[in-house]
PDB file of C-alpha atoms in Angstrom:
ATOM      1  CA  UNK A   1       0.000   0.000   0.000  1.00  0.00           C
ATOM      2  CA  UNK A   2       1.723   3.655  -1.023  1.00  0.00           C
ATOM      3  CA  UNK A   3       0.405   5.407   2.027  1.00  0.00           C
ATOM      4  CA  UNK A   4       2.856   2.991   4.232  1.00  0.00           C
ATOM      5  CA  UNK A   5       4.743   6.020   2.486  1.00  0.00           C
ATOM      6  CA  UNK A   6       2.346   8.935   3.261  1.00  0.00           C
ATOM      7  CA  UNK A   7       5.998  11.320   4.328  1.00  0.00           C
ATOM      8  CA  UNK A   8       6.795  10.841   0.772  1.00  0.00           C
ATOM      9  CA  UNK A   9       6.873  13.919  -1.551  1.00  0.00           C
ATOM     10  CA  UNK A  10       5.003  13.670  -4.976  1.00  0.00           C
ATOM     11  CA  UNK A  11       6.927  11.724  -7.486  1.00  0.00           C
ATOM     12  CA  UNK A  12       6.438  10.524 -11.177  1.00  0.00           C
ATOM     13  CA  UNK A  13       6.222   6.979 -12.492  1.00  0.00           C
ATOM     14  CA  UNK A  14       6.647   6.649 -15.867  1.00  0.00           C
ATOM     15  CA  UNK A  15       3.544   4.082 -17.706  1.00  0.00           C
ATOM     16  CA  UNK A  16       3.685   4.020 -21.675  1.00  0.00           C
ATOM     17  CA  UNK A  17       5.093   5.689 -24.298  1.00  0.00           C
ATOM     18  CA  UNK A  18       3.563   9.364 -23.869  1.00  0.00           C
ATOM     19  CA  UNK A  19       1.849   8.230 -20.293  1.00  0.00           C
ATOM     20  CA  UNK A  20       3.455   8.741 -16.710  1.00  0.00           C
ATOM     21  CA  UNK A  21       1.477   8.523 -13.244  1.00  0.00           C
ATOM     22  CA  UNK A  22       1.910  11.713 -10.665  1.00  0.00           C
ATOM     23  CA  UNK A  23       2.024  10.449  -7.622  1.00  0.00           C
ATOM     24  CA  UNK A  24       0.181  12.325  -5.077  1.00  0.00           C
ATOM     25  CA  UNK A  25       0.234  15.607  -7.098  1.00  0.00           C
ATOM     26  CA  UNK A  26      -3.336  16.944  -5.987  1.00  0.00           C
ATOM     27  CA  UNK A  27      -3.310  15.649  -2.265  1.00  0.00           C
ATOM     28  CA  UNK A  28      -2.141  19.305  -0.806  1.00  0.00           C
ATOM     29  CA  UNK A  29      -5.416  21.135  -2.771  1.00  0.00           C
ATOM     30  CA  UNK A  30      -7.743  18.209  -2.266  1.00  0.00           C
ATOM     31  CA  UNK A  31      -9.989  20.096   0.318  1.00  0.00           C
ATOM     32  CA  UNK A  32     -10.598  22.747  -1.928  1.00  0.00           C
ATOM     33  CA  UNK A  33     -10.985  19.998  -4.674  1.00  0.00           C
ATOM     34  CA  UNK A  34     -13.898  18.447  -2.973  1.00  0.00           C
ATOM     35  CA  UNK A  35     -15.378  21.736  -2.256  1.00  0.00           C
ATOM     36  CA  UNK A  36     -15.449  22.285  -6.018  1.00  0.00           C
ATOM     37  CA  UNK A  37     -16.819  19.072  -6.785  1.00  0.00           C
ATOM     38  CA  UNK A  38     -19.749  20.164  -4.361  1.00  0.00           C
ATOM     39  CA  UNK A  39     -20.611  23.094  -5.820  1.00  0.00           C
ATOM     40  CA  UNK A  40     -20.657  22.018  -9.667  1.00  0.00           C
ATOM     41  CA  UNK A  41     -22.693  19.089  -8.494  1.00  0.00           C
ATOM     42  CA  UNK A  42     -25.233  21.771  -6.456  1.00  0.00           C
ATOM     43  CA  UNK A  43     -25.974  23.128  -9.968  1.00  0.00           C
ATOM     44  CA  UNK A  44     -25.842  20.192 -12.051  1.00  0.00           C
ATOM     45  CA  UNK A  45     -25.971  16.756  -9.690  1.00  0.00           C
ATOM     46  CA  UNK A  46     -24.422  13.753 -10.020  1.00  0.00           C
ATOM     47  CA  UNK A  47     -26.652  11.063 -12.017  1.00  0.00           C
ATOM     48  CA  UNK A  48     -25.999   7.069 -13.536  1.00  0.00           C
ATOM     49  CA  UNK A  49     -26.419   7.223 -17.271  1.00  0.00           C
ATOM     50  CA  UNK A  50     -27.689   4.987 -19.558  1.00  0.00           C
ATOM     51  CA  UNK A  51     -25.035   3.715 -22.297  1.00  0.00           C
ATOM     52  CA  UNK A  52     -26.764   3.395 -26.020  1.00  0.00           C
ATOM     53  CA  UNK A  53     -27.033  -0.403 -24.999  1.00  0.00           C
ATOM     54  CA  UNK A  54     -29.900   0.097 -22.295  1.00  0.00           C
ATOM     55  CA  UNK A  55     -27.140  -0.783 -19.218  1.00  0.00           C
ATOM     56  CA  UNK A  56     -27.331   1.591 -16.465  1.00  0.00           C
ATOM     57  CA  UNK A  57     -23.861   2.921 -15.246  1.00  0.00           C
ATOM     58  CA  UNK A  58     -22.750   1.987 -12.066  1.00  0.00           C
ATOM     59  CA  UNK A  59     -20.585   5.137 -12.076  1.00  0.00           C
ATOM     60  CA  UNK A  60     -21.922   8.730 -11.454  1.00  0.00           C
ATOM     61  CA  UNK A  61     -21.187  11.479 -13.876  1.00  0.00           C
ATOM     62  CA  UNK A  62     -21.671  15.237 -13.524  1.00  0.00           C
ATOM     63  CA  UNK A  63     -19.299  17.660 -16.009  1.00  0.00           C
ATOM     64  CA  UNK A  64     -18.237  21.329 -15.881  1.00  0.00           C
ATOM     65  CA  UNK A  65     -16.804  23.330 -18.364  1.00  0.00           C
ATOM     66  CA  UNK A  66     -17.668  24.373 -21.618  1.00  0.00           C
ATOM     67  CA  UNK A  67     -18.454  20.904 -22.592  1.00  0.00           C
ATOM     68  CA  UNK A  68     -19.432  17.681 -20.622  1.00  0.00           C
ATOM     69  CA  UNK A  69     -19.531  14.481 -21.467  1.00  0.00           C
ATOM     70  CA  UNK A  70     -22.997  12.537 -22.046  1.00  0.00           C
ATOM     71  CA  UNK A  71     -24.428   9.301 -23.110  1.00  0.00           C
ATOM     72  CA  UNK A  72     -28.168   8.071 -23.554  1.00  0.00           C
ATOM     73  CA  UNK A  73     -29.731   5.349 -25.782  1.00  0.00           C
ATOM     74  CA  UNK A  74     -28.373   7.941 -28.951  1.00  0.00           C
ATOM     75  CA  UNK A  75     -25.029   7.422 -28.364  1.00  0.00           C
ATOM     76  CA  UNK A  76     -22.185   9.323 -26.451  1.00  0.00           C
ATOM     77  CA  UNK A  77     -21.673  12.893 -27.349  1.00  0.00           C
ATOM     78  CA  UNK A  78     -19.955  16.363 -25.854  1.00  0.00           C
ATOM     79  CA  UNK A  79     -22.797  18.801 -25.663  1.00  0.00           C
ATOM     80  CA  UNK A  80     -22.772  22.644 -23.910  1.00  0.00           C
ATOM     81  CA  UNK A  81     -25.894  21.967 -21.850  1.00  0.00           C
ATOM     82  CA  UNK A  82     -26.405  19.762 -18.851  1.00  0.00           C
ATOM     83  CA  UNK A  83     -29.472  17.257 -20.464  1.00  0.00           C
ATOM     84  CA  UNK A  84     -30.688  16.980 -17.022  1.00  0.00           C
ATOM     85  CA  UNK A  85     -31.244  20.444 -16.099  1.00  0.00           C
ATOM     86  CA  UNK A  86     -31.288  22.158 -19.232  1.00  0.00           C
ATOM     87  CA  UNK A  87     -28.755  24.721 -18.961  1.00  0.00           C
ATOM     88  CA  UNK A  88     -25.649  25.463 -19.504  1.00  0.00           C
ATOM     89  CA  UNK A  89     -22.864  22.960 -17.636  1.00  0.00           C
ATOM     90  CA  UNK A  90     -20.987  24.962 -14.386  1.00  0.00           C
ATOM     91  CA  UNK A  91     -18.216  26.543 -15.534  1.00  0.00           C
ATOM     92  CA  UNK A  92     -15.054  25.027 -15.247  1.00  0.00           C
ATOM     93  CA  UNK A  93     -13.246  26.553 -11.861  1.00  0.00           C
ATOM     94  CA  UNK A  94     -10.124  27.755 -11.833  1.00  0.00           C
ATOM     95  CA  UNK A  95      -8.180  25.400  -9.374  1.00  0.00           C
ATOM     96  CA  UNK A  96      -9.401  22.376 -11.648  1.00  0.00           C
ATOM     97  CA  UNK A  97      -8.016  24.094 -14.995  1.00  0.00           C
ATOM     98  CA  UNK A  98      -4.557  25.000 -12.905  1.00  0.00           C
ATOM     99  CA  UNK A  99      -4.666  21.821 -12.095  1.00  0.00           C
ATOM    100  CA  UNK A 100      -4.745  20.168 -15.223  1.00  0.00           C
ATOM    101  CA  UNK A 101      -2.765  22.158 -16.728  1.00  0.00           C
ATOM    102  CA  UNK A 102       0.228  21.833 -14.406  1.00  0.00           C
ATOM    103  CA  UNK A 103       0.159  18.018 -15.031  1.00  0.00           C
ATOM    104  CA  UNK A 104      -0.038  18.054 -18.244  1.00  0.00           C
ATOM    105  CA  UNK A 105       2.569  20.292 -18.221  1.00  0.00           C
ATOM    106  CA  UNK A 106       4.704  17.899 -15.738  1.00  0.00           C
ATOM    107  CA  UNK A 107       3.839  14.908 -18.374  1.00  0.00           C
ATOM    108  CA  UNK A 108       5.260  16.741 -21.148  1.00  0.00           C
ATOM    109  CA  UNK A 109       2.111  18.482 -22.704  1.00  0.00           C
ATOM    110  CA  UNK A 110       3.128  22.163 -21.885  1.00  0.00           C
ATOM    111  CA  UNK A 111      -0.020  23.313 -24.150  1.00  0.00           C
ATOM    112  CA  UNK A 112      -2.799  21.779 -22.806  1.00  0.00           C
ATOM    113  CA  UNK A 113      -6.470  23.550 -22.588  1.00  0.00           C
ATOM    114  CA  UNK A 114      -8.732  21.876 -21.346  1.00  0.00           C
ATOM    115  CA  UNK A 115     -12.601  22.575 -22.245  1.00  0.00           C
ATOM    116  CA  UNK A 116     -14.230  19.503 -20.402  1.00  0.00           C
ATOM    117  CA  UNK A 117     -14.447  17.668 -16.913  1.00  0.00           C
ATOM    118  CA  UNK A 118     -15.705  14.945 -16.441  1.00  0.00           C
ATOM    119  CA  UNK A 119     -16.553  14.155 -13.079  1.00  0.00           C
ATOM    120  CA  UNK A 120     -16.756  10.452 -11.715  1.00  0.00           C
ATOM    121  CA  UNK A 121     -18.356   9.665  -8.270  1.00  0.00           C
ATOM    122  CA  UNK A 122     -17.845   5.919  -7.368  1.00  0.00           C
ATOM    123  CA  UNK A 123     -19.487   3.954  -4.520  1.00  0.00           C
ATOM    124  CA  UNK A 124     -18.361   0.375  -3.372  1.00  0.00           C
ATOM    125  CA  UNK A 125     -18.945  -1.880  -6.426  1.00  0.00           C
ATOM    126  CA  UNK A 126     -19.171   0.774  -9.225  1.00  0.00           C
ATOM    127  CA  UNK A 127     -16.230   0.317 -12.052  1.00  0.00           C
ATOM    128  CA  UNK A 128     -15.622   1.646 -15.798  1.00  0.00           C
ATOM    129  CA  UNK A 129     -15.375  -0.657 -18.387  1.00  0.00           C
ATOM    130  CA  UNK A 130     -12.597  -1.199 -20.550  1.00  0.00           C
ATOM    131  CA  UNK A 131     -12.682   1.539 -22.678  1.00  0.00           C
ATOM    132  CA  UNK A 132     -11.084   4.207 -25.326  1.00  0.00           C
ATOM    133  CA  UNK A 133     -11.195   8.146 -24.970  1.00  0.00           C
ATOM    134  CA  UNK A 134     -12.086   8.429 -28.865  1.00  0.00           C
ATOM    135  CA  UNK A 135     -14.749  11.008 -28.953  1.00  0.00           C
ATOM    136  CA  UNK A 136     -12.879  14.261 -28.788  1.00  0.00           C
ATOM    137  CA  UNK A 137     -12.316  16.190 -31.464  1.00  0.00           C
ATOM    138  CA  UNK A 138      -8.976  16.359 -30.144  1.00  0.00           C
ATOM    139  CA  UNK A 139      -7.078  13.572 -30.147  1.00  0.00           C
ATOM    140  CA  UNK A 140      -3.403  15.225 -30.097  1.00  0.00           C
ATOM    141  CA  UNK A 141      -4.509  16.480 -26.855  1.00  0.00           C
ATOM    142  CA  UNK A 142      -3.742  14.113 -23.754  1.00  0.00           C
ATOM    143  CA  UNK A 143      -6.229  13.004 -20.927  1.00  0.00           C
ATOM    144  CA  UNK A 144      -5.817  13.830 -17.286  1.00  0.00           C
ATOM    145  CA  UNK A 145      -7.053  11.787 -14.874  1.00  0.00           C
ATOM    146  CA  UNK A 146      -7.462  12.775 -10.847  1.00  0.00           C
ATOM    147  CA  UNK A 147      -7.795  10.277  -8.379  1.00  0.00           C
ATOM    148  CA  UNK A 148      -9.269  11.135  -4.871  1.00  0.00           C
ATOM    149  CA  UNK A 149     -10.888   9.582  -2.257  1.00  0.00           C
ATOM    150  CA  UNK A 150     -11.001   5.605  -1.710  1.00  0.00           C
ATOM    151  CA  UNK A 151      -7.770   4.367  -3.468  1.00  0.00           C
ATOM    152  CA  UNK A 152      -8.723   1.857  -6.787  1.00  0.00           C
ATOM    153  CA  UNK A 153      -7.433  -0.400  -9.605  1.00  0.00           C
ATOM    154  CA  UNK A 154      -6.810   1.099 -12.514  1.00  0.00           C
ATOM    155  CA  UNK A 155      -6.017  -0.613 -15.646  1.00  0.00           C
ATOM    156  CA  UNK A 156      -4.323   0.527 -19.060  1.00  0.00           C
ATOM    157  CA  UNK A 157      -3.820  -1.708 -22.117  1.00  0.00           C
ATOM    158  CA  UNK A 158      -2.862  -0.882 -25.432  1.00  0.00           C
ATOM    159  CA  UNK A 159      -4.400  -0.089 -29.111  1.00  0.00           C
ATOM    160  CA  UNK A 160      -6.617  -2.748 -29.235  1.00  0.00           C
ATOM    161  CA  UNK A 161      -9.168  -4.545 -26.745  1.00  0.00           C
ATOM    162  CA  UNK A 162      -7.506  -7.482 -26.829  1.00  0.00           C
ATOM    163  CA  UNK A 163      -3.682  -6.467 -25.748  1.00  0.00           C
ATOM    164  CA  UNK A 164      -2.430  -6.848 -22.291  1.00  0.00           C
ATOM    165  CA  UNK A 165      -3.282  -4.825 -19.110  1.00  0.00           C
ATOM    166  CA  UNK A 166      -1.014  -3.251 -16.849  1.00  0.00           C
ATOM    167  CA  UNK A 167      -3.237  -2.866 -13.075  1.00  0.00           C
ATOM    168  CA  UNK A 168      -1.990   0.467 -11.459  1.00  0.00           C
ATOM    169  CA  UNK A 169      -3.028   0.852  -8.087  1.00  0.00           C
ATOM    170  CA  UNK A 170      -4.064   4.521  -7.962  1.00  0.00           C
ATOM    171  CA  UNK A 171      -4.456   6.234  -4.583  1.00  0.00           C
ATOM    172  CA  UNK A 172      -5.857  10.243  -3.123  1.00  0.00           C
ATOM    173  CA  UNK A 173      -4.454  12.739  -5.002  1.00  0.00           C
ATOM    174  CA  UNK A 174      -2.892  10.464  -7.900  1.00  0.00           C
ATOM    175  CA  UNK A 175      -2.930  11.813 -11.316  1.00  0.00           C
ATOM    176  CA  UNK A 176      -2.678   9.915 -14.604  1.00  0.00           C
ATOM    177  CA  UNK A 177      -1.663  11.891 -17.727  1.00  0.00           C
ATOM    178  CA  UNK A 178      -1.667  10.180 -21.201  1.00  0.00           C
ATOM    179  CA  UNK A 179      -1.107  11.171 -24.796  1.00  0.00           C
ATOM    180  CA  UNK A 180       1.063  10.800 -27.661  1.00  0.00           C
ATOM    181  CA  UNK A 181       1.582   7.455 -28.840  1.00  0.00           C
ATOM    182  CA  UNK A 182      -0.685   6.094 -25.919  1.00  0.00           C
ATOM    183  CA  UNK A 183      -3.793   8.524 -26.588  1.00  0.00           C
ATOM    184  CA  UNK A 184      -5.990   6.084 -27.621  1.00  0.00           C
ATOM    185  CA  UNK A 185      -4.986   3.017 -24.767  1.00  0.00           C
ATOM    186  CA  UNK A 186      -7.637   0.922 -23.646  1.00  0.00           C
ATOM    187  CA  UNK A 187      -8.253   1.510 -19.564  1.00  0.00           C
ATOM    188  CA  UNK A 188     -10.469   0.835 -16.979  1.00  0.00           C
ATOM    189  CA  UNK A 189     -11.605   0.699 -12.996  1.00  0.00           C
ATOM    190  CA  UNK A 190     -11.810  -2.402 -11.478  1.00  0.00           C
ATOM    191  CA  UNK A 191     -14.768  -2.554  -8.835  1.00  0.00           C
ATOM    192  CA  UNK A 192     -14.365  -0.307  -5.899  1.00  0.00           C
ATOM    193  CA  UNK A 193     -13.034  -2.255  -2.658  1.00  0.00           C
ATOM    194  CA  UNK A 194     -15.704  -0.670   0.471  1.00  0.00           C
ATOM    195  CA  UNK A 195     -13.525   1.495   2.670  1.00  0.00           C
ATOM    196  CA  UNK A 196     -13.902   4.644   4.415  1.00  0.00           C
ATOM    197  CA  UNK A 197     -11.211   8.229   3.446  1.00  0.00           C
ATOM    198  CA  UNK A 198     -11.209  10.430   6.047  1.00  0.00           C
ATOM    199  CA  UNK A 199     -12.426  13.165   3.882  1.00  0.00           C
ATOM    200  CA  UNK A 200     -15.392  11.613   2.097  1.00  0.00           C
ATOM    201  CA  UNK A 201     -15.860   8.608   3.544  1.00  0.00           C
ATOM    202  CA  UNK A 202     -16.884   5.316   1.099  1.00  0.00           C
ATOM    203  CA  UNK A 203     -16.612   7.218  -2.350  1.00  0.00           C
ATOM    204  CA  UNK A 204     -13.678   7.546  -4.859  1.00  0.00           C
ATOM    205  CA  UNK A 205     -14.343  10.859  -7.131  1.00  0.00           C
ATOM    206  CA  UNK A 206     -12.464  11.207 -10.313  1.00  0.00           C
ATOM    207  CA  UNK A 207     -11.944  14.328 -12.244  1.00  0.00           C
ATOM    208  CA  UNK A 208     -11.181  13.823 -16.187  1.00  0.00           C
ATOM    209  CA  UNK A 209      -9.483  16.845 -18.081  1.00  0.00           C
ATOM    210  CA  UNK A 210     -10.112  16.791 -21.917  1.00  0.00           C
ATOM    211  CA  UNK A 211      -9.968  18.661 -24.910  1.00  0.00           C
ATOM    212  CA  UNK A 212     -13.136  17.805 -26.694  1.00  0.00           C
ATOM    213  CA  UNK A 213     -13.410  20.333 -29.422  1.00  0.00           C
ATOM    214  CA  UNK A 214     -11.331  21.904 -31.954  1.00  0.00           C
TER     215      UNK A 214
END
């Protein structure tokens, strides 16, 4: 378990070709993090969508910035307003974007601007299917991925489905960057293990920096 280590000082791990892992890089700000999360789920809540294929997600989504991500029965689309409420998504704060864009900037992607979050909210049980980041307009833009809360098991493959997995365990205040050759890798959460952070109790939240449009 890292936090045997808790003393330590942030530190990089490098993953793939054009992917490292930041360890602990958003555990000083994470109290104003979850405060943020808060108040862009106040305006536009946290809610399980429904993938094209009728299954329900176990995850819970909520987006701010310009864009957010969405899925129904239709398909999976970036769209400026919240299909739930009807308005516009929350903007995107400023202490995500800084955020974002210091990793990416750590990971080698000095010019990243991102104009979507997508938030994750995970309860005991809940995972994300293996999976590609493939509907950004964007694709020479990388993904950045903040873990906080209950720790999980993250895994990242390759270009296709079938290739093997590498299973990251990814703890509060983690961030995964990825781009370049490894844009397009395969990933997913494994279940969530029950457990109990001291800040938010049994959930893992996950914020997910993109650039979706041109």
């Amino acid at each position: 378990m890292l936090d045997l280590f808790a003393d330590e000082m942030p530190w990089s791990e490098p993953l793939a070709p054009g992917a490292v892992i930041l360890r602990r890089q958003a555990r000083e700000q994470s109290a104003v993090l979850f405060a943020t999360i808060a108040q862009v789920a106040a305006i536009s809540p946290f809610r399980q969508m429904v993938t094209p294929g009728g299954y329900t997600m176990s995850v819970a989504m909520t987006n701010c910035g310009p864009y957010g991500w969405s899925t129904d029965r239709h398909g999976y689309c970036y769209a400026a307003v919240d299909p739930l409420t009807g308005k516009p998504w929350p903007a995107m704060p400023d202490c995500f974007r800084t955020l974002a864009q210091a990793a990416a900037s750590h990971a080698g992607y000095p010019a990243f601007d991102p104009d979507a979050c997508l938030i994750n909210r995970y309860q005991p049980g809940a995972k994300l299917s293996l999976h590609q980041d493939k509907d950004e307009a964007r694709l020479d833009a990388p993904i950045v991925s903040v873990s906080l809360g209950l720790p999980a098991t993250f895994q990242f493959g390759g270009l296709k489905r079938t290739d093997p997995l590498q299973r990251v365990w990814l703890e509060h205040g983690d961030i995964v960057v990825w781009g370049g050759e490894s844009r397009l890798f395969y990933h997913a959460i494994l279940p969530l293990k029950a457990g109990s952070h001291p800040q938010v109790g049994p959930w893992r939240y996950n914020l997910t920096f993109r650039r979706a449009t041109e």
